[in-house]
PDB file of C-alpha atoms in Angstrom:
ATOM      1  CA  MET A1041       0.001   0.034   0.012  1.00 47.00           C
ATOM      2  CA  ALA A1042       1.337   3.432  -1.026  1.00 53.00           C
ATOM      3  CA  ARG A1043       2.373   5.560   1.941  1.00 57.00           C
ATOM      4  CA  MET A1044       1.176   9.257   2.006  1.00 55.00           C
ATOM      5  CA  LYS A1045       3.356  12.069   3.699  1.00 64.00           C
ATOM      6  CA  LYS A1046       3.013  12.106   7.407  1.00 69.00           C
ATOM      7  CA  ARG A1047       0.972  14.872   9.017  1.00 73.00           C
ATOM      8  CA  ASN A1048       0.180  15.783  12.613  1.00 83.00           C
ATOM      9  CA  LEU A1049      -3.066  14.338  13.523  1.00 85.00           C
ATOM     10  CA  ARG A1050      -3.706  16.773  16.412  1.00 85.00           C
ATOM     11  CA  ARG A1051      -5.953  19.744  15.223  1.00 82.00           C
ATOM     12  CA  LYS A1052      -5.209  23.182  16.490  1.00 82.00           C
ATOM     13  CA  ASP A1053      -7.758  22.638  19.426  1.00 83.00           C
ATOM     14  CA  GLY A1054      -6.086  19.418  20.397  1.00 88.00           C
ATOM     15  CA  VAL A1055      -8.375  16.946  19.002  1.00 89.00           C
ATOM     16  CA  TRP A1056      -7.227  13.789  17.616  1.00 88.00           C
ATOM     17  CA  ASP A1057      -8.327  13.653  13.933  1.00 84.00           C
ATOM     18  CA  PRO A1058      -7.297  10.931  11.570  1.00 84.00           C
ATOM     19  CA  LEU A1059      -9.390  11.880   8.650  1.00 84.00           C
ATOM     20  CA  VAL A1060      -7.716  13.700   5.775  1.00 77.00           C
ATOM     21  CA  ASP A1061      -8.403  17.466   5.871  1.00 80.00           C
ATOM     22  CA  SER A1062      -9.961  19.668   3.335  1.00 86.00           C
ATOM     23  CA  GLN A1063      -6.741  21.244   2.432  1.00 84.00           C
ATOM     24  CA  GLN A1064      -5.012  18.037   1.263  1.00 83.00           C
ATOM     25  CA  ALA A1065      -8.171  17.064  -0.549  1.00 87.00           C
ATOM     26  CA  LYS A1066      -8.125  20.535  -2.460  1.00 90.00           C
ATOM     27  CA  HIS A1067      -4.256  20.140  -3.332  1.00 87.00           C
ATOM     28  CA  ARG A1068      -5.000  16.496  -4.603  1.00 88.00           C
ATOM     29  CA  ALA A1069      -7.991  17.644  -6.775  1.00 89.00           C
ATOM     30  CA  ALA A1070      -6.021  20.402  -8.243  1.00 89.00           C
ATOM     31  CA  GLY A1071      -3.279  17.891  -9.404  1.00 90.00           C
ATOM     32  CA  VAL A1072      -5.724  15.848 -11.338  1.00 91.00           C
ATOM     33  CA  PRO A1073      -4.681  15.609 -15.196  1.00 93.00           C
ATOM     34  CA  PRO A1074      -6.836  17.958 -17.196  1.00 93.00           C
ATOM     35  CA  THR A1075      -9.408  16.195 -19.218  1.00 94.00           C
ATOM     36  CA  PRO A1076     -13.010  17.322 -20.370  1.00 94.00           C
ATOM     37  CA  GLN A1077     -14.287  15.746 -17.099  1.00 90.00           C
ATOM     38  CA  SER A1078     -11.934  17.184 -14.598  1.00 90.00           C
ATOM     39  CA  MET A1079     -12.118  20.626 -16.193  1.00 92.00           C
ATOM     40  CA  SER A1080     -15.841  20.748 -15.959  1.00 94.00           C
ATOM     41  CA  PRO A1081     -17.336  23.089 -13.321  1.00 93.00           C
ATOM     42  CA  SER A1082     -19.395  20.216 -11.960  1.00 93.00           C
ATOM     43  CA  TYR A1083     -16.055  18.335 -11.038  1.00 92.00           C
ATOM     44  CA  ARG A1084     -14.934  21.166  -8.998  1.00 93.00           C
ATOM     45  CA  LEU A1085     -14.962  20.659  -4.899  1.00 92.00           C
ATOM     46  CA  ALA A1086     -18.089  22.568  -3.787  1.00 93.00           C
ATOM     47  CA  TYR A1087     -15.951  24.529  -1.145  1.00 92.00           C
ATOM     48  CA  VAL A1088     -13.473  25.914  -3.586  1.00 93.00           C
ATOM     49  CA  ASP A1089     -16.161  26.689  -6.311  1.00 94.00           C
ATOM     50  CA  ASP A1090     -16.492  30.353  -6.430  1.00 95.00           C
ATOM     51  CA  ASP A1091     -19.384  30.320  -9.035  1.00 96.00           C
ATOM     52  CA  PHE A1092     -21.293  27.606  -7.065  1.00 95.00           C
ATOM     53  CA  LEU A1093     -20.862  29.584  -3.759  1.00 95.00           C
ATOM     54  CA  SER A1094     -22.066  32.876  -5.297  1.00 96.00           C
ATOM     55  CA  ARG A1095     -25.349  31.083  -6.481  1.00 96.00           C
ATOM     56  CA  GLU A1096     -28.614  32.707  -5.067  1.00 96.00           C
ATOM     57  CA  GLU A1097     -29.437  29.521  -3.352  1.00 97.00           C
ATOM     58  CA  LEU A1098     -26.318  29.579  -1.202  1.00 96.00           C
ATOM     59  CA  ARG A1099     -27.141  32.789   0.602  1.00 97.00           C
ATOM     60  CA  PRO A1100     -27.735  31.170   3.760  1.00 97.00           C
ATOM     61  CA  VAL A1101     -24.334  29.582   3.554  1.00 97.00           C
ATOM     62  CA  ARG A1102     -22.563  32.719   2.609  1.00 97.00           C
ATOM     63  CA  LEU A1103     -24.161  34.666   5.618  1.00 97.00           C
ATOM     64  CA  GLN A1104     -22.972  31.823   7.872  1.00 97.00           C
ATOM     65  CA  LEU A1105     -19.397  32.050   6.267  1.00 97.00           C
ATOM     66  CA  GLU A1106     -19.257  35.787   6.987  1.00 97.00           C
ATOM     67  CA  LEU A1107     -20.137  35.285  10.612  1.00 97.00           C
ATOM     68  CA  LEU A1108     -17.811  32.496  11.239  1.00 97.00           C
ATOM     69  CA  LYS A1109     -14.737  33.776   9.595  1.00 97.00           C
ATOM     70  CA  THR A1110     -14.475  37.122  11.546  1.00 97.00           C
ATOM     71  CA  GLU A1111     -15.632  35.564  14.712  1.00 97.00           C
ATOM     72  CA  MET A1112     -13.099  32.523  14.523  1.00 96.00           C
ATOM     73  CA  MET A1113     -10.037  34.958  13.609  1.00 97.00           C
ATOM     74  CA  LEU A1114     -10.875  37.292  16.464  1.00 97.00           C
ATOM     75  CA  ALA A1115     -11.452  34.450  18.928  1.00 96.00           C
ATOM     76  CA  GLU A1116      -7.879  32.948  17.654  1.00 95.00           C
ATOM     77  CA  ARG A1117      -6.177  36.392  18.502  1.00 96.00           C
ATOM     78  CA  GLY A1118      -8.006  36.245  21.970  1.00 97.00           C
ATOM     79  CA  ILE A1119      -9.829  39.557  21.501  1.00 98.00           C
ATOM     80  CA  THR A1120     -12.477  39.481  24.000  1.00 97.00           C
ATOM     81  CA  SER A1121     -13.835  43.117  23.902  1.00 97.00           C
ATOM     82  CA  THR A1122     -13.732  46.158  21.540  1.00 98.00           C
ATOM     83  CA  VAL A1123     -14.330  49.861  21.615  1.00 98.00           C
ATOM     84  CA  VAL A1124     -16.181  50.784  18.313  1.00 98.00           C
ATOM     85  CA  MET A1125     -15.444  53.845  16.412  1.00 98.00           C
ATOM     86  CA  PHE A1126     -18.139  54.922  13.760  1.00 98.00           C
ATOM     87  CA  GLY A1127     -17.974  58.206  11.744  1.00 98.00           C
ATOM     88  CA  GLY A1128     -17.850  59.740   8.256  1.00 96.00           C
ATOM     89  CA  ALA A1129     -15.631  58.606   5.645  1.00 95.00           C
ATOM     90  CA  ARG A1130     -15.478  62.030   3.995  1.00 96.00           C
ATOM     91  CA  ILE A1131     -13.847  63.876   6.846  1.00 97.00           C
ATOM     92  CA  PRO A1132     -10.296  64.709   6.044  1.00 97.00           C
ATOM     93  CA  GLU A1133      -7.172  64.946   8.433  1.00 97.00           C
ATOM     94  CA  PRO A1134      -6.098  68.268   9.470  1.00 96.00           C
ATOM     95  CA  GLY A1135      -4.450  70.026   6.463  1.00 96.00           C
ATOM     96  CA  GLY A1136      -5.840  67.471   4.102  1.00 95.00           C
ATOM     97  CA  ASP A1137      -8.029  67.781   1.040  1.00 95.00           C
ATOM     98  CA  ALA A1138     -11.728  67.860   1.465  1.00 96.00           C
ATOM     99  CA  TRP A1139     -11.796  65.487  -1.452  1.00 94.00           C
ATOM    100  CA  ALA A1140     -15.567  64.696  -0.979  1.00 94.00           C
ATOM    101  CA  ALA A1141     -16.741  68.453  -1.180  1.00 96.00           C
ATOM    102  CA  LYS A1142     -19.177  69.100  -4.014  1.00 96.00           C
ATOM    103  CA  ASN A1143     -19.503  72.929  -3.356  1.00 97.00           C
ATOM    104  CA  GLU A1144     -17.768  75.599  -1.262  1.00 97.00           C
ATOM    105  CA  ILE A1145     -19.982  75.201   1.722  1.00 97.00           C
ATOM    106  CA  GLN A1146     -19.313  71.513   2.005  1.00 97.00           C
ATOM    107  CA  ARG A1147     -15.479  72.013   1.666  1.00 97.00           C
ATOM    108  CA  LYS A1148     -15.579  74.562   4.279  1.00 97.00           C
ATOM    109  CA  ASN A1149     -17.771  72.363   6.528  1.00 97.00           C
ATOM    110  CA  LEU A1150     -15.544  69.185   5.841  1.00 97.00           C
ATOM    111  CA  THR A1151     -12.360  71.132   6.272  1.00 97.00           C
ATOM    112  CA  GLU A1152     -13.511  72.353   9.778  1.00 97.00           C
ATOM    113  CA  ALA A1153     -14.712  68.852  10.500  1.00 97.00           C
ATOM    114  CA  SER A1154     -11.085  67.645  10.356  1.00 97.00           C
ATOM    115  CA  ALA A1155     -11.084  68.657  14.099  1.00 97.00           C
ATOM    116  CA  TYR A1156     -12.851  65.308  14.541  1.00 98.00           C
ATOM    117  CA  TYR A1157     -10.061  63.429  12.734  1.00 98.00           C
ATOM    118  CA  GLU A1158      -7.719  64.683  15.427  1.00 98.00           C
ATOM    119  CA  GLU A1159     -10.007  63.736  18.452  1.00 98.00           C
ATOM    120  CA  ALA A1160     -10.745  60.266  16.807  1.00 98.00           C
ATOM    121  CA  ARG A1161      -6.944  59.502  16.472  1.00 98.00           C
ATOM    122  CA  LYS A1162      -6.385  60.638  20.050  1.00 98.00           C
ATOM    123  CA  PHE A1163      -9.321  58.665  21.264  1.00 98.00           C
ATOM    124  CA  ALA A1164      -7.989  55.462  19.579  1.00 98.00           C
ATOM    125  CA  ARG A1165      -4.479  56.168  21.170  1.00 98.00           C
ATOM    126  CA  LEU A1166      -6.242  56.493  24.659  1.00 98.00           C
ATOM    127  CA  CYS A1167      -8.080  53.165  24.123  1.00 98.00           C
ATOM    128  CA  SER A1168      -5.181  51.243  22.836  1.00 98.00           C
ATOM    129  CA  GLU A1169      -2.841  52.495  25.739  1.00 98.00           C
ATOM    130  CA  HIS A1170      -5.354  50.913  27.928  1.00 97.00           C
ATOM    131  CA  SER A1171      -5.772  47.868  25.780  1.00 98.00           C
ATOM    132  CA  ALA A1172      -2.067  47.232  26.269  1.00 98.00           C
ATOM    133  CA  GLN A1173      -2.677  46.277  29.948  1.00 97.00           C
ATOM    134  CA  SER A1174      -4.498  43.305  28.860  1.00 97.00           C
ATOM    135  CA  ASP A1175      -2.061  42.346  26.123  1.00 98.00           C
ATOM    136  CA  TYR A1176      -4.578  43.958  23.390  1.00 98.00           C
ATOM    137  CA  LYS A1177      -7.278  41.488  24.368  1.00 98.00           C
ATOM    138  CA  GLU A1178      -9.714  44.059  25.822  1.00 97.00           C
ATOM    139  CA  PHE A1179     -10.787  47.520  24.560  1.00 98.00           C
ATOM    140  CA  VAL A1180      -9.402  46.856  21.226  1.00 98.00           C
ATOM    141  CA  VAL A1181     -10.241  49.688  18.523  1.00 98.00           C
ATOM    142  CA  VAL A1182     -12.609  48.594  15.644  1.00 98.00           C
ATOM    143  CA  THR A1183     -13.570  50.834  12.816  1.00 98.00           C
ATOM    144  CA  GLY A1184     -15.184  50.283   9.352  1.00 97.00           C
ATOM    145  CA  GLY A1185     -11.725  50.020   7.908  1.00 96.00           C
ATOM    146  CA  GLY A1186     -12.200  52.904   5.381  1.00 95.00           C
ATOM    147  CA  PRO A1187     -10.955  56.661   5.184  1.00 95.00           C
ATOM    148  CA  GLY A1188     -11.982  59.475   7.446  1.00 97.00           C
ATOM    149  CA  VAL A1189     -12.797  58.974  10.868  1.00 98.00           C
ATOM    150  CA  MET A1190     -12.247  55.295  10.378  1.00 97.00           C
ATOM    151  CA  GLU A1191      -8.677  55.884   9.265  1.00 98.00           C
ATOM    152  CA  ALA A1192      -8.073  58.204  12.228  1.00 98.00           C
ATOM    153  CA  GLY A1193      -9.194  55.306  14.667  1.00 98.00           C
ATOM    154  CA  ASN A1194      -6.881  52.677  13.233  1.00 98.00           C
ATOM    155  CA  ARG A1195      -4.111  55.399  12.906  1.00 98.00           C
ATOM    156  CA  GLY A1196      -4.343  56.293  16.540  1.00 98.00           C
ATOM    157  CA  ALA A1197      -3.949  52.639  17.514  1.00 98.00           C
ATOM    158  CA  MET A1198      -0.943  52.381  15.196  1.00 98.00           C
ATOM    159  CA  ASP A1199       0.590  55.378  17.015  1.00 98.00           C
ATOM    160  CA  VAL A1200       1.044  53.447  20.045  1.00 98.00           C
ATOM    161  CA  GLY A1201       1.903  50.226  18.594  1.00 98.00           C
ATOM    162  CA  ALA A1202      -1.514  48.450  19.124  1.00 98.00           C
ATOM    163  CA  PRO A1203      -3.516  46.223  16.694  1.00 98.00           C
ATOM    164  CA  SER A1204      -6.908  47.506  15.344  1.00 98.00           C
ATOM    165  CA  ILE A1205      -9.626  45.878  13.436  1.00 98.00           C
ATOM    166  CA  GLY A1206     -11.176  47.155  10.360  1.00 98.00           C
ATOM    167  CA  LEU A1207     -14.663  45.883   9.218  1.00 98.00           C
ATOM    168  CA  ASN A1208     -14.743  46.817   5.430  1.00 96.00           C
ATOM    169  CA  ILE A1209     -17.636  46.217   3.309  1.00 95.00           C
ATOM    170  CA  VAL A1210     -17.922  46.125  -0.657  1.00 94.00           C
ATOM    171  CA  LEU A1211     -19.087  49.249  -1.986  1.00 87.00           C
ATOM    172  CA  PRO A1212     -18.492  51.314  -5.272  1.00 83.00           C
ATOM    173  CA  HIS A1213     -16.402  53.669  -3.519  1.00 74.00           C
ATOM    174  CA  GLU A1214     -14.728  54.822  -0.358  1.00 58.00           C
ATOM    175  CA  GLN A1215     -14.032  51.229   1.084  1.00 70.00           C
ATOM    176  CA  ALA A1216     -10.652  50.197   0.363  1.00 86.00           C
ATOM    177  CA  PRO A1217      -8.823  49.285   3.467  1.00 94.00           C
ATOM    178  CA  ASN A1218      -6.922  52.166   4.988  1.00 96.00           C
ATOM    179  CA  ARG A1219      -3.117  51.539   5.613  1.00 97.00           C
ATOM    180  CA  TYR A1220      -3.377  51.623   9.382  1.00 98.00           C
ATOM    181  CA  VAL A1221      -5.517  48.688   9.918  1.00 98.00           C
ATOM    182  CA  THR A1222      -3.602  45.715  11.400  1.00 98.00           C
ATOM    183  CA  PRO A1223      -3.223  43.461   8.132  1.00 97.00           C
ATOM    184  CA  ASP A1224      -4.387  40.222   9.799  1.00 97.00           C
ATOM    185  CA  LEU A1225      -7.476  41.958  11.496  1.00 98.00           C
ATOM    186  CA  SER A1226      -8.615  43.547   8.032  1.00 98.00           C
ATOM    187  CA  PHE A1227     -11.965  42.025   7.054  1.00 97.00           C
ATOM    188  CA  ASN A1228     -14.125  42.476   4.172  1.00 97.00           C
ATOM    189  CA  PHE A1229     -17.930  41.875   4.014  1.00 96.00           C
ATOM    190  CA  HIS A1230     -20.958  41.648   1.386  1.00 96.00           C
ATOM    191  CA  TYR A1231     -23.639  41.755   4.037  1.00 96.00           C
ATOM    192  CA  PHE A1232     -24.185  44.886   5.953  1.00 95.00           C
ATOM    193  CA  ALA A1233     -26.228  42.828   8.717  1.00 96.00           C
ATOM    194  CA  ILE A1234     -23.274  40.475   9.520  1.00 97.00           C
ATOM    195  CA  ARG A1235     -20.918  43.472   9.492  1.00 97.00           C
ATOM    196  CA  LYS A1236     -23.031  45.402  11.942  1.00 97.00           C
ATOM    197  CA  MET A1237     -23.233  42.307  14.222  1.00 97.00           C
ATOM    198  CA  HIS A1238     -19.523  42.117  14.505  1.00 97.00           C
ATOM    199  CA  PHE A1239     -19.336  45.617  15.262  1.00 98.00           C
ATOM    200  CA  LEU A1240     -21.441  45.305  18.391  1.00 97.00           C
ATOM    201  CA  VAL A1241     -20.923  41.508  19.256  1.00 97.00           C
ATOM    202  CA  ARG A1242     -17.781  42.564  21.477  1.00 97.00           C
ATOM    203  CA  ALA A1243     -18.346  46.202  22.096  1.00 97.00           C
ATOM    204  CA  LYS A1244     -17.740  47.652  25.612  1.00 97.00           C
ATOM    205  CA  ALA A1245     -18.248  51.101  24.117  1.00 98.00           C
ATOM    206  CA  VAL A1246     -19.600  52.755  21.002  1.00 98.00           C
ATOM    207  CA  THR A1247     -18.472  56.024  19.878  1.00 98.00           C
ATOM    208  CA  VAL A1248     -19.900  57.996  16.978  1.00 98.00           C
ATOM    209  CA  PHE A1249     -18.407  61.006  15.177  1.00 98.00           C
ATOM    210  CA  PRO A1250     -20.155  62.987  12.462  1.00 98.00           C
ATOM    211  CA  GLY A1251     -21.034  61.367   9.621  1.00 97.00           C
ATOM    212  CA  GLY A1252     -23.603  60.400   6.754  1.00 96.00           C
ATOM    213  CA  PHE A1253     -26.192  57.811   6.034  1.00 96.00           C
ATOM    214  CA  GLY A1254     -24.167  54.891   6.932  1.00 95.00           C
ATOM    215  CA  THR A1255     -23.125  56.487  10.357  1.00 97.00           C
ATOM    216  CA  LEU A1256     -26.724  57.373  11.136  1.00 98.00           C
ATOM    217  CA  ASP A1257     -27.616  53.825  10.267  1.00 97.00           C
ATOM    218  CA  GLU A1258     -24.971  52.428  12.638  1.00 97.00           C
ATOM    219  CA  LEU A1259     -26.017  54.894  15.354  1.00 98.00           C
ATOM    220  CA  PHE A1260     -29.856  54.183  15.191  1.00 97.00           C
ATOM    221  CA  GLU A1261     -29.167  50.379  14.885  1.00 97.00           C
ATOM    222  CA  THR A1262     -27.164  50.673  18.375  1.00 98.00           C
ATOM    223  CA  MET A1263     -29.749  52.872  19.883  1.00 97.00           C
ATOM    224  CA  THR A1264     -32.714  50.479  18.967  1.00 97.00           C
ATOM    225  CA  LEU A1265     -30.956  47.491  20.210  1.00 97.00           C
ATOM    226  CA  MET A1266     -30.137  49.235  23.322  1.00 96.00           C
ATOM    227  CA  GLN A1267     -33.790  50.694  23.635  1.00 96.00           C
ATOM    228  CA  THR A1268     -35.391  47.270  23.141  1.00 95.00           C
ATOM    229  CA  GLY A1269     -33.296  45.307  25.652  1.00 95.00           C
ATOM    230  CA  ARG A1270     -31.481  43.583  23.124  1.00 95.00           C
ATOM    231  CA  MET A1271     -28.152  44.917  23.960  1.00 96.00           C
ATOM    232  CA  ALA A1272     -26.537  45.948  27.109  1.00 95.00           C
ATOM    233  CA  LEU A1273     -26.443  49.654  27.993  1.00 96.00           C
ATOM    234  CA  VAL A1274     -22.748  50.128  27.363  1.00 97.00           C
ATOM    235  CA  PRO A1275     -21.435  53.819  26.953  1.00 97.00           C
ATOM    236  CA  LEU A1276     -22.885  55.196  23.581  1.00 98.00           C
ATOM    237  CA  ILE A1277     -21.099  58.373  23.228  1.00 98.00           C
ATOM    238  CA  LEU A1278     -21.419  61.032  20.247  1.00 98.00           C
ATOM    239  CA  PHE A1279     -18.796  63.434  19.538  1.00 98.00           C
ATOM    240  CA  GLY A1280     -19.918  66.941  18.533  1.00 98.00           C
ATOM    241  CA  GLU A1281     -23.144  67.712  20.227  1.00 98.00           C
ATOM    242  CA  LYS A1282     -23.847  70.887  18.024  1.00 97.00           C
ATOM    243  CA  PHE A1283     -23.660  68.633  14.982  1.00 97.00           C
ATOM    244  CA  TRP A1284     -25.762  65.889  16.310  1.00 98.00           C
ATOM    245  CA  ARG A1285     -28.520  68.206  17.744  1.00 97.00           C
ATOM    246  CA  SER A1286     -28.716  69.990  14.392  1.00 97.00           C
ATOM    247  CA  ILE A1287     -29.115  66.644  12.640  1.00 96.00           C
ATOM    248  CA  ILE A1288     -31.527  64.892  14.989  1.00 96.00           C
ATOM    249  CA  ASN A1289     -34.196  66.537  16.880  1.00 96.00           C
ATOM    250  CA  PHE A1290     -34.242  63.874  20.011  1.00 95.00           C
ATOM    251  CA  ASP A1291     -36.270  66.043  22.075  1.00 95.00           C
ATOM    252  CA  ALA A1292     -38.752  66.311  19.112  1.00 97.00           C
ATOM    253  CA  LEU A1293     -39.257  62.666  19.108  1.00 96.00           C
ATOM    254  CA  ALA A1294     -39.801  62.324  22.848  1.00 96.00           C
ATOM    255  CA  GLU A1295     -42.014  65.188  22.947  1.00 96.00           C
ATOM    256  CA  PHE A1296     -44.282  63.611  19.894  1.00 97.00           C
ATOM    257  CA  GLY A1297     -44.195  60.440  21.952  1.00 96.00           C
ATOM    258  CA  THR A1298     -42.667  58.080  19.415  1.00 95.00           C
ATOM    259  CA  ILE A1299     -39.834  57.419  22.053  1.00 95.00           C
ATOM    260  CA  ALA A1300     -39.865  57.477  25.887  1.00 94.00           C
ATOM    261  CA  PRO A1301     -38.406  60.757  27.376  1.00 94.00           C
ATOM    262  CA  ASP A1302     -35.817  58.532  28.981  1.00 94.00           C
ATOM    263  CA  ASP A1303     -34.562  57.181  25.772  1.00 95.00           C
ATOM    264  CA  ILE A1304     -32.683  60.220  24.979  1.00 95.00           C
ATOM    265  CA  ASN A1305     -30.508  59.267  27.899  1.00 95.00           C
ATOM    266  CA  LEU A1306     -29.081  56.496  25.762  1.00 97.00           C
ATOM    267  CA  VAL A1307     -26.519  58.767  24.319  1.00 97.00           C
ATOM    268  CA  GLN A1308     -24.008  61.008  26.036  1.00 98.00           C
ATOM    269  CA  PHE A1309     -22.439  63.923  24.150  1.00 98.00           C
ATOM    270  CA  VAL A1310     -18.717  64.865  24.152  1.00 98.00           C
ATOM    271  CA  GLU A1311     -16.216  67.306  22.363  1.00 98.00           C
ATOM    272  CA  THR A1312     -13.053  65.671  23.097  1.00 98.00           C
ATOM    273  CA  ALA A1313     -11.197  62.322  23.353  1.00 98.00           C
ATOM    274  CA  ASP A1314     -10.260  62.855  26.918  1.00 98.00           C
ATOM    275  CA  GLU A1315     -14.203  63.303  27.796  1.00 98.00           C
ATOM    276  CA  ALA A1316     -15.087  60.132  26.007  1.00 98.00           C
ATOM    277  CA  TRP A1317     -12.483  58.106  27.523  1.00 98.00           C
ATOM    278  CA  LYS A1318     -13.370  59.249  31.159  1.00 98.00           C
ATOM    279  CA  ILE A1319     -16.960  58.401  30.417  1.00 98.00           C
ATOM    280  CA  ILE A1320     -15.938  54.728  29.614  1.00 98.00           C
ATOM    281  CA  SER A1321     -13.416  54.653  32.325  1.00 97.00           C
ATOM    282  CA  ASP A1322     -15.813  55.716  35.115  1.00 96.00           C
ATOM    283  CA  PHE A1323     -18.338  53.418  33.844  1.00 96.00           C
ATOM    284  CA  TYR A1324     -16.289  50.208  34.107  1.00 95.00           C
ATOM    285  CA  GLU A1325     -14.818  51.371  37.514  1.00 93.00           C
ATOM    286  CA  LYS A1326     -18.439  51.403  38.739  1.00 91.00           C
ATOM    287  CA  VAL A1327     -20.322  48.776  36.837  1.00 87.00           C
ATOM    288  CA  ASP A1328     -19.544  45.092  37.136  1.00 82.00           C
ATOM    289  CA  PRO A1329     -18.698  43.956  33.612  1.00 73.00           C
ATOM    290  CA  THR A1330     -20.582  40.693  34.171  1.00 76.00           C
ATOM    291  CA  ALA A1331     -23.857  42.510  35.301  1.00 80.00           C
ATOM    292  CA  VAL A1332     -24.009  45.542  32.822  1.00 85.00           C
ATOM    293  CA  PRO A1333     -27.810  46.885  32.788  1.00 84.00           C
ATOM    294  CA  ILE A1334     -29.993  46.249  29.985  1.00 88.00           C
ATOM    295  CA  ALA A1335     -33.229  48.187  29.236  1.00 84.00           C
ATOM    296  CA  SER A1336     -36.506  46.375  29.972  1.00 80.00           C
ATOM    297  CA  GLY A1337     -37.615  46.825  26.410  1.00 74.00           C
ATOM    298  CA  ALA A1338     -41.365  47.572  27.965  1.00 72.00           C
ATOM    299  CA  ARG A1339     -43.520  49.869  25.964  1.00 68.00           C
TER     300      ARG A1339
END
C-alpha cells in the first residue's frame, strides 16, 4: 500500500483527527490531469467553487461564512472586547484635502470637521494604551476600515503600536482598507447585517463621530438594540453635540411620543477624546462587567 506524507493528526484545538483534511483534498484535486471531465465546473470541489458559492441558493451559507470567519479569527487572536468607532468617511485629516466636497459650503464644513479626525485619532490612542494592559485582548479599537474617521481610529492605535480591527464592506467607492488597519485583522463583508453584528458583538463602548447615512444607520441600529433590551447599556458616546442636535431632534421625538423621554439618555455627548475616555473609564470602575444593565424593552 502506498504511503502518504506524514502529518500531525492533532488539530489546533488538540482533538485527535485521523481524517484527511480539506486542504489536502483541495491540493489533490488540483493535481488531477486536465481532461474534459476534470475541467468541467461540475467536478470542482463545492467549497472551492466560487461560482457555486455565489449562487442565489447559497445565500444562507454565505451569511454563515461571513459570521464565522471574523468570529473565528478574532477568537484565535484572543480579542474579548472592543471599542467601536463609527464616523464619516469624508472627513479629512487636518491640513488634508476635503476631497468629497461638491461645493464651497461643503468644503468649508468638511475642512472644519477635520478637528474630529484629530480627536478620533487621540481617542484611539487612549483606548489602545489601556488595551495594552490586557495584552490587547480588551478595548481593542474597531472601525469600518475605510478613510476619514475610520482611518483616524486605526491610525491612533498604530501610533502607540497597538493592533486594531477594520471591518470593510464592498461598495462602489470609499471602502478600500486604510493602511493603518492591522493586516490580519482586516476583514471584508458583502452583507451589511453581518458586518454590523460584528461591530457590536464585542463592544464595551460605542463612539459615533459626525457622518452620513451609514453613520446614522449604525447609530440608530445601536440605539434601537439598547432601547429594546437586545443589547446591554454600554456607553454610547456622540462626538460633537452641536452637529448631532442639528441633525437629529431627539427632544422632538420624545415630545411627540414616538420614543420615551428617558430614551434620550441612551446617548452622551462629548467634544474631546479625554471626555469620552473618562466616561468609559468611570463606567467600568462603577459597573460590574458581568452585570451591565439592560433596558427592559417595555412599551
